[in-house]
CSV table of C-alpha atoms and ligand atoms in Angstrom, one decimal:
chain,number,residue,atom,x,y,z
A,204,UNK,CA,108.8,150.2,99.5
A,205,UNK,CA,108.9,147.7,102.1
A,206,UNK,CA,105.1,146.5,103.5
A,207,UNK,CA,105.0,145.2,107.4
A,208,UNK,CA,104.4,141.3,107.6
A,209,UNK,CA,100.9,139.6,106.9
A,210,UNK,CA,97.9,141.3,107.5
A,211,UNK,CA,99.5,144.6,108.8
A,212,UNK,CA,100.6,145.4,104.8
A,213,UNK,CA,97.1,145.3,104.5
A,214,UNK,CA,95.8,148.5,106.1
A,215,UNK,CA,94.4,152.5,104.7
A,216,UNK,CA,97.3,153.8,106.7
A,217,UNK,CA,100.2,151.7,104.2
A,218,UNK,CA,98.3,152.3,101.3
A,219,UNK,CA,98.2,156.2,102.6
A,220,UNK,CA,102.1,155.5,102.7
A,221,UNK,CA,102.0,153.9,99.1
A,222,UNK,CA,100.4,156.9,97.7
A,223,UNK,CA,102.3,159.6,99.3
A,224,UNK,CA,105.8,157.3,98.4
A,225,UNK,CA,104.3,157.2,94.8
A,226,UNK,CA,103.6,160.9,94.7
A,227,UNK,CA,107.3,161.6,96.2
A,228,UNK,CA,108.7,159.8,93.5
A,229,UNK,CA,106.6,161.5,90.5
A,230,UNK,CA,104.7,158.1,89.2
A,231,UNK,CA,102.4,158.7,86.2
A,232,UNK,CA,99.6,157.2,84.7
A,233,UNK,CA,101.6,155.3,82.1
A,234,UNK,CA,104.0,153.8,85.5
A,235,UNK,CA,103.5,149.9,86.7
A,236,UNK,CA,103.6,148.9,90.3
A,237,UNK,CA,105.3,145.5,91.2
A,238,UNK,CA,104.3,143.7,93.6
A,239,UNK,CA,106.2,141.0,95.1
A,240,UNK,CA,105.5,138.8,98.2
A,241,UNK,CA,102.5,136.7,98.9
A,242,UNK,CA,98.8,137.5,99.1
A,243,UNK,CA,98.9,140.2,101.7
A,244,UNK,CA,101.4,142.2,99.4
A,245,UNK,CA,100.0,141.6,96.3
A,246,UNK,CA,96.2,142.5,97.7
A,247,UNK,CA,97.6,145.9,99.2
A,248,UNK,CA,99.6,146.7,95.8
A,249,UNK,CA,97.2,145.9,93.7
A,250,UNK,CA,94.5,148.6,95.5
A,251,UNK,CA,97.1,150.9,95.7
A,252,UNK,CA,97.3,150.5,91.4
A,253,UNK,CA,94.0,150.1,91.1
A,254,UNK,CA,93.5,153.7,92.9
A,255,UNK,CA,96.5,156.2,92.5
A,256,UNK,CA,95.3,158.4,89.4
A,257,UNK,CA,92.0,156.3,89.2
A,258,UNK,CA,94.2,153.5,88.5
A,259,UNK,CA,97.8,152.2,87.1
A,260,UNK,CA,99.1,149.1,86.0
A,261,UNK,CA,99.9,146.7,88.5
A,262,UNK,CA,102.3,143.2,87.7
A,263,UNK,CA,102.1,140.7,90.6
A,264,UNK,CA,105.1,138.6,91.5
A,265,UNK,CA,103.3,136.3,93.8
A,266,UNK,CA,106.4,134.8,96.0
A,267,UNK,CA,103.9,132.2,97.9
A,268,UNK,CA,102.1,129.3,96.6
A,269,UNK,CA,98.8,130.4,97.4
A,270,UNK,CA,99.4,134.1,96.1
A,271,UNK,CA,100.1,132.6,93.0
A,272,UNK,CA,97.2,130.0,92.7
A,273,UNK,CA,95.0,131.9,94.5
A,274,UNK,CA,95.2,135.7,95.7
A,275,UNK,CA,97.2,137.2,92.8
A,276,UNK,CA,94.6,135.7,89.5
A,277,UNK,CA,91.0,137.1,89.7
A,278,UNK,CA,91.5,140.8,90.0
A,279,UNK,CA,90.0,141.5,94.1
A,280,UNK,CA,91.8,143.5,95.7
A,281,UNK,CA,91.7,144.8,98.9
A,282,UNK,CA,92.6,146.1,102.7
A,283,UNK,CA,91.0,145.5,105.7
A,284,UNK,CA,88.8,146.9,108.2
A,285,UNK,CA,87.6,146.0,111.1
A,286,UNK,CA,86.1,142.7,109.3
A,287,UNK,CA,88.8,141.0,106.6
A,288,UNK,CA,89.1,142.5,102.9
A,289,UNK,CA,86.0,145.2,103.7
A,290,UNK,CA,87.8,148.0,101.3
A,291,UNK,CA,88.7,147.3,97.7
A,292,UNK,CA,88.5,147.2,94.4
A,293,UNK,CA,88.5,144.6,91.3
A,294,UNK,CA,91.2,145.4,89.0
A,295,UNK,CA,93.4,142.7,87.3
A,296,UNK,CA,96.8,142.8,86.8
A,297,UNK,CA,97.8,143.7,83.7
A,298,UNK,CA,100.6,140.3,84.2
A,299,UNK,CA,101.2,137.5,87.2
A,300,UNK,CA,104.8,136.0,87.1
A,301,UNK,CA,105.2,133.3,88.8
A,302,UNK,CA,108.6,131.7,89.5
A,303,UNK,CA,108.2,128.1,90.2
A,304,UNK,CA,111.0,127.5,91.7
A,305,UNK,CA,111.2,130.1,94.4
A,306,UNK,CA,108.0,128.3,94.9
A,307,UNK,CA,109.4,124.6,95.4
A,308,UNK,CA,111.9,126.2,98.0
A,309,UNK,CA,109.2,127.3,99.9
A,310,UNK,CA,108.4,126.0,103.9
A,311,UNK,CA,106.6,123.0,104.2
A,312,UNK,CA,104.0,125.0,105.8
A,313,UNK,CA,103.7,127.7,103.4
A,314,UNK,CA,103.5,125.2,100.5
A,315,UNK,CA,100.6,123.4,102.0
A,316,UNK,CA,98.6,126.4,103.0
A,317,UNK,CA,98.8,127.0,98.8
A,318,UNK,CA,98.2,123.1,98.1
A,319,UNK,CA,95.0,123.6,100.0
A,320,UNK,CA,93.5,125.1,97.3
A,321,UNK,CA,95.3,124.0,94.5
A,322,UNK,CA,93.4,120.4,95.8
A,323,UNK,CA,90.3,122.9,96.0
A,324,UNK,CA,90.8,124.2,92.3
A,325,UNK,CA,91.3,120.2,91.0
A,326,UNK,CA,88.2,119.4,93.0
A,327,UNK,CA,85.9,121.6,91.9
A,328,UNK,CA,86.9,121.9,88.1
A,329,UNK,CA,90.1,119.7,87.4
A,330,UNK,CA,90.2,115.8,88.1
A,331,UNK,CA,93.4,115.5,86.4
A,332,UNK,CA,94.7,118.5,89.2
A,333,UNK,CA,93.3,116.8,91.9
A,334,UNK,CA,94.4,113.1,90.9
A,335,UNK,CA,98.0,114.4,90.7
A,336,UNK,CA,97.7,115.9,94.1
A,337,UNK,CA,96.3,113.1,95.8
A,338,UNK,CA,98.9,110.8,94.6
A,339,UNK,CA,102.1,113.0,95.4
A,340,UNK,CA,100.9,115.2,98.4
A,341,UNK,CA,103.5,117.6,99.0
A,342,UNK,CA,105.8,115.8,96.4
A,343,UNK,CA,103.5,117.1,93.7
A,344,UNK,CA,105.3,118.7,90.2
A,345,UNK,CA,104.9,122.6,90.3
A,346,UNK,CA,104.6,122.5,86.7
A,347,UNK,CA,101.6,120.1,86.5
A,348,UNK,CA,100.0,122.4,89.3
A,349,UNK,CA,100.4,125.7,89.3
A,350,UNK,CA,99.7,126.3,85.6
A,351,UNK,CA,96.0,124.1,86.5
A,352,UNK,CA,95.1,125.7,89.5
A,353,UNK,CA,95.9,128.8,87.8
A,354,UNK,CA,93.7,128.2,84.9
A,355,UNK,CA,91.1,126.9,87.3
A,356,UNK,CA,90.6,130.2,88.7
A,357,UNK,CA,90.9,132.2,85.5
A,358,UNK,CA,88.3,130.7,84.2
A,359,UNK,CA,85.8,131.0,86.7
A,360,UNK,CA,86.6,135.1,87.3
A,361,UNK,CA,86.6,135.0,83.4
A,362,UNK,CA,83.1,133.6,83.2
A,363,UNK,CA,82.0,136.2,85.9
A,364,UNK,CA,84.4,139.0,87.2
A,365,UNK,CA,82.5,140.8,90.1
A,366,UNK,CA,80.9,137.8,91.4
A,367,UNK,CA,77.3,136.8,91.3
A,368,UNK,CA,77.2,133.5,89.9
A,369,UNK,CA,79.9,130.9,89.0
A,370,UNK,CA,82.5,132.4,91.1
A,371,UNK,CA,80.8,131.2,94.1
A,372,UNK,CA,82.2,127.4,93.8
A,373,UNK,CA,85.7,128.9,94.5
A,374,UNK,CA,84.3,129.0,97.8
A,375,UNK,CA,84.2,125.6,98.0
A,376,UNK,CA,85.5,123.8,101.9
A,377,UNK,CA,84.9,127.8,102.8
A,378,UNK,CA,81.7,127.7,104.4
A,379,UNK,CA,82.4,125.7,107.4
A,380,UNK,CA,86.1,126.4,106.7
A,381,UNK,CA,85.4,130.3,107.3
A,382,UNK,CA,83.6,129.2,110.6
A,383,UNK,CA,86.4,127.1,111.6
A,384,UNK,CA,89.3,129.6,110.5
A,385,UNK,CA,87.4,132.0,113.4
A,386,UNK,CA,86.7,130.1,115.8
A,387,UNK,CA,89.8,127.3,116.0
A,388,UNK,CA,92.4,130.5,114.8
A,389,UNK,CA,93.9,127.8,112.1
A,390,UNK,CA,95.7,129.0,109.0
A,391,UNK,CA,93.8,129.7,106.4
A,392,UNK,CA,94.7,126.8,104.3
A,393,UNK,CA,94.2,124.2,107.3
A,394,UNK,CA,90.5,125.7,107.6
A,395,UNK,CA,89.5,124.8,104.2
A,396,UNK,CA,91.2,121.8,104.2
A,397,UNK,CA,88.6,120.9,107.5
A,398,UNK,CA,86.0,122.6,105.5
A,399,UNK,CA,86.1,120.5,102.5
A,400,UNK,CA,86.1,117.6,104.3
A,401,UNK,CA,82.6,118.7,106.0
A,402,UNK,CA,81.3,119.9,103.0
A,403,UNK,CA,82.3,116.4,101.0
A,404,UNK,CA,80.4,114.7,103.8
A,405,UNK,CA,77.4,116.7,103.4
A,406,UNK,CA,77.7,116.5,99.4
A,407,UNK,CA,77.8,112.3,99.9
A,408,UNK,CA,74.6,112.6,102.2
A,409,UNK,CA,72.5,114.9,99.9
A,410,UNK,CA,74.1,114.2,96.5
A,411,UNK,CA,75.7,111.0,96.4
A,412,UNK,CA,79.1,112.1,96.3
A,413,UNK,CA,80.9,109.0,96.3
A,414,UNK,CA,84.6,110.7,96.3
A,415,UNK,CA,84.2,112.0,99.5
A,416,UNK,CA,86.7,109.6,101.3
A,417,UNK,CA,89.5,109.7,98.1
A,418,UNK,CA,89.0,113.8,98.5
A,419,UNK,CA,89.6,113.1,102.5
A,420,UNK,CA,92.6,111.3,102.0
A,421,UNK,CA,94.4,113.6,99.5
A,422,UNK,CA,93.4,115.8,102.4
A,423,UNK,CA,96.1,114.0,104.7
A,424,UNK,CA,98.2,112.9,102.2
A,425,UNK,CA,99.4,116.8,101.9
A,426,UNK,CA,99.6,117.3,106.0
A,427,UNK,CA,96.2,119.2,106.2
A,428,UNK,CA,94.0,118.1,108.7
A,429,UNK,CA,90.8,116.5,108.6
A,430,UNK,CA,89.6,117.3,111.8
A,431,UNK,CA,88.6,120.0,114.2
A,432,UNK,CA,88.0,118.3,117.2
A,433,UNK,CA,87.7,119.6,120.4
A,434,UNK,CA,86.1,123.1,118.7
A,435,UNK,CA,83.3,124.5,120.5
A,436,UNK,CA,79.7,123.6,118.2
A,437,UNK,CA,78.1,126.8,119.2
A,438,UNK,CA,81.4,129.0,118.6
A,439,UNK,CA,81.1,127.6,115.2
A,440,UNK,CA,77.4,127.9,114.2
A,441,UNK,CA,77.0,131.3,115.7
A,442,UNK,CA,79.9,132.2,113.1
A,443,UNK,CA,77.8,130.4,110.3
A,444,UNK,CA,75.1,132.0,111.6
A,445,UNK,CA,76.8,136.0,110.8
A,446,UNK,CA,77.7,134.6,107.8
A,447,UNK,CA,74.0,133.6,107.1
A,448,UNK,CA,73.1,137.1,108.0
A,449,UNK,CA,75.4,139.0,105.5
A,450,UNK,CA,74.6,136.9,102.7
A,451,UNK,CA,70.4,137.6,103.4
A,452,UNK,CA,68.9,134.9,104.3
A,453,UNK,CA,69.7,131.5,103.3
A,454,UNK,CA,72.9,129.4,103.9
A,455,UNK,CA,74.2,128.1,100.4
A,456,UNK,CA,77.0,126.1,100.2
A,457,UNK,CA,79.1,124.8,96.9
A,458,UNK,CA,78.8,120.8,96.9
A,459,UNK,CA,80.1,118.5,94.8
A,460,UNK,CA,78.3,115.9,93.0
A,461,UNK,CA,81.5,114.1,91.6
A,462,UNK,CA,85.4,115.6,91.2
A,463,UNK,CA,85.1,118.0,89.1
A,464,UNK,CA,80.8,118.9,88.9
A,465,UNK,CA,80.5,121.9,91.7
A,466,UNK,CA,77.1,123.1,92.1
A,467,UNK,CA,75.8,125.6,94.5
A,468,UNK,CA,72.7,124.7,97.1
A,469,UNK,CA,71.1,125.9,99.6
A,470,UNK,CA,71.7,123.8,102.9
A,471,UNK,CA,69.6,123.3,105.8
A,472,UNK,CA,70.6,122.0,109.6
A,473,UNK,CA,70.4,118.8,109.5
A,474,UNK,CA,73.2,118.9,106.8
A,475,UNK,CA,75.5,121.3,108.6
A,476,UNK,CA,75.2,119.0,111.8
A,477,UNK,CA,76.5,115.9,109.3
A,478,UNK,CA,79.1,118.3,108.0
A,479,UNK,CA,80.7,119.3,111.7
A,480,UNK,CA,80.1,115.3,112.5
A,481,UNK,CA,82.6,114.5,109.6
A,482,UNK,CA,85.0,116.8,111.2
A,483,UNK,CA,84.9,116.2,114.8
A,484,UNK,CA,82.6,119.1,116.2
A,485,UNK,CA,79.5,117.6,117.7
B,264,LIG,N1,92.7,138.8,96.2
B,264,LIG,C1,92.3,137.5,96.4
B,264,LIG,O1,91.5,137.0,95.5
B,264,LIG,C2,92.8,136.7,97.5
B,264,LIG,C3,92.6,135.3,97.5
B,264,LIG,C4,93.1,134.6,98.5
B,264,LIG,C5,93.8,135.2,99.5
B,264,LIG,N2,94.0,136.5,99.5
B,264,LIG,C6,94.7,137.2,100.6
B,264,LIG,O2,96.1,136.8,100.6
B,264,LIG,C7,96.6,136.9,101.9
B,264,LIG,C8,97.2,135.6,102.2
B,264,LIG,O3,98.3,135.3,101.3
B,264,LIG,P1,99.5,134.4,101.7
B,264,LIG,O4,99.1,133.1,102.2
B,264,LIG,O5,100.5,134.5,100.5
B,264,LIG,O6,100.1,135.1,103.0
B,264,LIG,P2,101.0,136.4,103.3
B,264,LIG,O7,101.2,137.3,102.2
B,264,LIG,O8,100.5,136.9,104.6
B,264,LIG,O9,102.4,135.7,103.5
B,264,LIG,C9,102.5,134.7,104.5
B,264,LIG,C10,103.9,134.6,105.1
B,264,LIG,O10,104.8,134.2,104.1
B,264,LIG,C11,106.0,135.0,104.0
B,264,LIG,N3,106.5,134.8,102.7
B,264,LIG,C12,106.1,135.3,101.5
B,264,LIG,N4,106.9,134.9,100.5
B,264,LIG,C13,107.8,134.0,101.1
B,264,LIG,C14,108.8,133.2,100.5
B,264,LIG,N5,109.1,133.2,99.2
B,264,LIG,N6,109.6,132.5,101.4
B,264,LIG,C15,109.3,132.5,102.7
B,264,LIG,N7,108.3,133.2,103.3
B,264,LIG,C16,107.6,134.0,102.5
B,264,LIG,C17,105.4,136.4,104.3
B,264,LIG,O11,106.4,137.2,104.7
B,264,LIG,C18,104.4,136.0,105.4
B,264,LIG,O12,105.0,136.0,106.7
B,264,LIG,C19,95.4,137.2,102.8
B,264,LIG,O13,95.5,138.6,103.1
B,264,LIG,C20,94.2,136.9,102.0
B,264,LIG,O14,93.1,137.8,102.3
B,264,LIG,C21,93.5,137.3,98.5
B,265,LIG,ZN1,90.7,130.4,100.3
């Protein structure tokens, strides 16, 4: 079956489609669906699997470099509604293959938008990852990253599946980057790239992290930007702000106290002010 582009694939109406095609064609509890494409495919598949017959085997072929860094490992899957991702379920594939290089063939573009947060997995968990990335930008060897970022991320959804604890520092650079994402329409990959950047600044204010200009520049050296100038302040705080509501209460954001040493704080104004400073909103 053939899934619309993007974030139409990603609605109850296809996976209505999915379910009725699956029934039409007799699939049983002991069948595997195959999803391949990038994120948006492999989300819809996967809750497809993870719900026909209270759940089949699903193998994701992730055909983008963030799918297979980032959306296809962890198990979250998902349409949308109204808001992004509001319908889903966890359930992990049962195997991701990745083909490396389909991946090096990629556009430009839709390398970096996965290099975004194969930077993010190096910098929160990964020196080695992030040293590599900073040094060869777009350049970088597939085979030195994929397998890291990768790993990064397993580990973390190992250490806590449905998300309470650890699994918040792969939000780091998605704070503001969320905020910025809405409000500036970027990409998804050039929001966190801004996002780390004003979270980096904040994490040198509050905690001394020294790195913050070596994590700006591996930043650039990939093509992502570091800046947001020219947003709208209030657009972007009153965006923080819904954020703030949802999560009850207090704004928490995942800093960095060197490359590699995440931890999770809660933030007050003053720091988001020096964060949108570092990035151009004031
Ligand atoms: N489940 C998770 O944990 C998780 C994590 C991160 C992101 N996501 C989701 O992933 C989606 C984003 O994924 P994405 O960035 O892969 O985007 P995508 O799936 O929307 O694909 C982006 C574009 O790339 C095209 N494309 C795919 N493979 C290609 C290839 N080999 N060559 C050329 N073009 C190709 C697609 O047709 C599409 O136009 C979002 O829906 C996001 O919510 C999920
Ligand atoms: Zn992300």
């Amino acid at each position: 079956m053939v899934l619309p582009d993007r974030e139409d694939a990603k609605t109850l109406a296809i996976a209505g489609t999915a379910y009725e095609w699956l029934a039409t064609m007799g699939i049983n509890r002991h069948d595997t669906v195959v999803a391949v494409g990038g994120g948006s495919v492999t989300d819809l598949a996967g809750f497809v699997a993870a719900t026909y017959l209270r759940g089949i085997e699903a193998v994701h072929v992730p055909t983008t470099l963030l799918g297979a860094v980032d959306a296809a490992i962890g198990g979250k899957t998902g349409v949308n509604l109204g808001g992004k991702n509001l319908v889903g379920a966890f359930h992990h594939p049962t195997r991701v293959v990745i083909d490396l290089d389909l991946l090096d063939r990629l556009p430009a573009e839709l390398k970096r938008e996965g290099m975004a947060e194969a930077l993010k997995a190096g910098l929160i968990a990964d020196p080695a990852l992030f040293d590599h990335l900073a040094e060869a930008g777009l350049d970088a060897d597939l085979e030195f990253v994929v397998p890291r970022a990768v790993k990064v991320k397993a580990n973390v959804v190992g250490e806590d599946f449905r998300e309470s604890g650890i699994r918040e520092i792969l939000n780091y650079g998605h704070t503001i980057g969320h905020a910025v994402e809405i409000a500036a329409g970027l990409s998804h990959g050039h929001a966190i790239a801004i996002g780390m950047v004003a979270a980096g600044r904040i994490a040198k204010e509050t905690l001394g992290f020294e790195e913050s200009d070596k994590q700006d520049g591996a930043i650039a050296r990939l093509g992502l930007p570091v800046h947001a100038a020219g947003l709208a302040r209030g657009g972007v705080l009153s965006i923080l702000a819904q954020d703030k509501k949802r999560d009850r209460g207090g704004m928490r954001m995942v800093l960095l106290r060197s490359i590699g040493d995440p931890v999770v704080l809660p933030v007050d104004g003053r720091s988001i002010d020096q964060g949108l400073e570092a990035i151009g909103v004031v």
